[in-house]
Amino acid sequence: MQIIKKFFKTKESAVILMFVVLFLGTAILQPALLTYPQLINLFRTISMSLLPAMGMVFVMTCGSIDLSAGSVLAFSGMLSGYAMVIWGWHPVFAVLLALGFSVVTGLINGFLIAKWGLTPMIVTLGVQYVVRGLVNVITKGVAISGFPESFTNLGQGKAGAVPNPIIIAIVAFAICLFVYNFTIFGRSIISTGGNKETARLAGINVRAHIVGAHILCSVLAGTSGILVASRLGSAQASACGTADMYAIASAAVGGTSLMGGSGSIVGCLFGVGIMELITIALTLIKVDVYWQRTVVGVIMIAAVFMDIYRRNSSQRSGS
Amino acid sequence: MAEKKKIMELKSITKEFFKNKALDDVSIHVFENEILAICGENGAGKSTLMKIVSGAYAHKEYSGEIYVDGEQMHFEKPLDSGMAGIAMIYQELSMHLDSSIAENLFLGEWPGRRGVINDRKMWEKTRECLQPVGLEDMNPRMVLRNLSASQQQLVAIARALRKNPKILLLDEPTSPLTINESERLFAILKKLKANGVSSILITHKMDEIFENADRIYVIRDGKCVAEHNVDETDRDEIVEEMVGRKIDNYYPKEEVEIGDVVFEVKNVTVPHPFMKNKNIVENVSFSLRKGEILGIAGLVGAGRSELVGGIYGKYPRSGGQIFLNGQEIHIRTPEDALRHGIALLTEDRRADGIISDLSIRDNIVLASLKKFCRHGVMNDKSQNEETEKIFNRLNIKANSISVPAFSLSGGNQQKMVIGKWLMRDPSIIIMDEPTRGVDVGAKREIYMIMTDLVKRGFSIVIISSELPEIVSMADRVLVISGGKITGTLEKGDISQKTIMRLAV
């Protein structure tokens, strides 16, 4: 009983519960969900979406937002592909180049926001356009393909029975979970989002941490872009157009506040889980594909609503 | 005295938050033409009571009855109580800082036709409305942010008066005001009283009650424990009823041996945040000795907070040197100040003292994160142990160190913020209004913490608008007016009168 009570007090309880209900519901309606290929498929899509969503948790927690994540994702995949195919670079260097570019984008985002005090939404929207524009300029709208096998292996290969993206996602998840909850960096970001001035007066370098969160977010988005390119075997200019919105939605469903100051990496995992599960479940129970977005939207609002309800009731009992 | 007419009556109001009774069978009444004071510690239930009267809680959310002019009322929303002639002025300013005076006064009810606002008419009416509060010379188009805190407060009162209420509720109205401004406010309330408007005043300040109120209710732990006519009681009795025990020594000041000068600032100048080419603090120099409590007094707006904020690196400084133990130190950011063992307890804890969503523990360790980590990784166990020590030492009232900060009362939040600085273990603590919005019991505990700190060899700078506090606690007092030091008072010369003479 004690454990159950404790569970309901955590901020992740609502989203975990929702995921479990959805999962069981789908499994009952369509037992095919429980087969190996379906489960692996579910976990793989979760893995792909998890990286940028976790990055968004960091950025949103420190009171900012990153609308450029989707563009960075596309650019990073495209850039690594371009370097390998056109310039003939070794995949390792191509990946490093793409990640380096992501760091620079995060740095620019963070710097404009933290140092010059520009509004995060406008700054990152601008960067979104700039980067997406660059993708189009370089590719001229043509997809790049013909990657070396060592690169496509990254997204398509398996270690034993588990596809590589899942392993990469598990590692990234563990690192993010640790950084968010157990390091000075994580605590400083949470404090910065909670009250910037209080954090600054307590000797925390608020600007550096905002920049840091943006870099982390961009790198995670960039990594995801490389994985997507590798998995598809081609990099497209229009790839993942709404990845940033999707990441924000998953983070919000997972209990991360848009106002900053509170968030959850575990919640984010289940937030992504819910989003992906719905898509797969709707396909499995043969709902028209065109309904999917509508349903996702409704579930999203319901999840955020549950979170607000939980938060209000805990605030009232607290005072 | 002739039988007075009851203008409002509350009968056995009980309000529960889950299982906690915030108000337990409270019955009070308000007569016509009176100023009624309601006092009690923070968390006693005063604000809850006000929210019930003002309709912020719908009548279904509590039990009990409200009568206005003998008629039973069922308030659903604040608008309903407004219709019944009750106007509320909140403790925290609820104004739109970027809108003009006129727009604030007519918020939501801008005069006009078919959705088009008639500005000219609004400005004319605004001038009329501002007259009772003595602001008729203000330009109605001025943006509220450019007004002083007290002027903003007066605009809020003008807004409440605009609808000709019968009862005015004021929750700690004088906390942002200077003494002169408070006096003006009470002159207004007395004038209103003569015109048939009763006021309900919630306050901690005994002086205000005894100078202005006619009757007092004391609330403790959600119960109404006493009712007095002001001329039949005294300060000590009220304080005793508020805290439920006798306080023998309100200011626990102890003589501590004062050592050498440890900290000195020379010619500190802080530019004005809004006005160019103007300094809010100009060429201020002072020194602080080991074990000393140095008081900084002055009216609100004299530059007291800006002075210490400038020293601490909260505000940019345009000039000045700072010496610690004779060595010049350079403070550009709060980080620098903390590294040199200087901490600043800020004036407005909600704005920059606490992080309300975080737990008590996370708030207390906030300034000392590096103390609890190795290679950037936080050690949970040592954080809990150290926090627990401070939690117990400061006697913070909460179920555990993991409850969020917003669930604490003002006094306990303030103790938590003090705990944050103690965790950092500084040698100099600057306290800006350390007892603002803190109830009587917690106030005394904060004074005891201060005494304890100087005994351990800390030095304290205290800024306060409450003169008795400065007079009783400080060993030496600097008085600031218009950004400059107008005088220094040594131990024997400190009194409210001498301070005020220098401050105005």
JSON list of C-alpha atoms in Angstrom, two decimals, chain B residues 7 44 98 373:
[
{"chain": "B", "resi": 7, "resn": "ILE", "atom": "CA", "xyz": [-23.18, 46.20, 8.59]},
{"chain": "B", "resi": 44, "resn": "ALA", "atom": "CA", "xyz": [-3.61, 31.76, 11.45]},
{"chain": "B", "resi": 98, "resn": "ASP", "atom": "CA", "xyz": [2.68, 47.93, -17.98]},
{"chain": "B", "resi": 373, "resn": "CYS", "atom": "CA", "xyz": [29.47, 17.04, -4.89]}
]
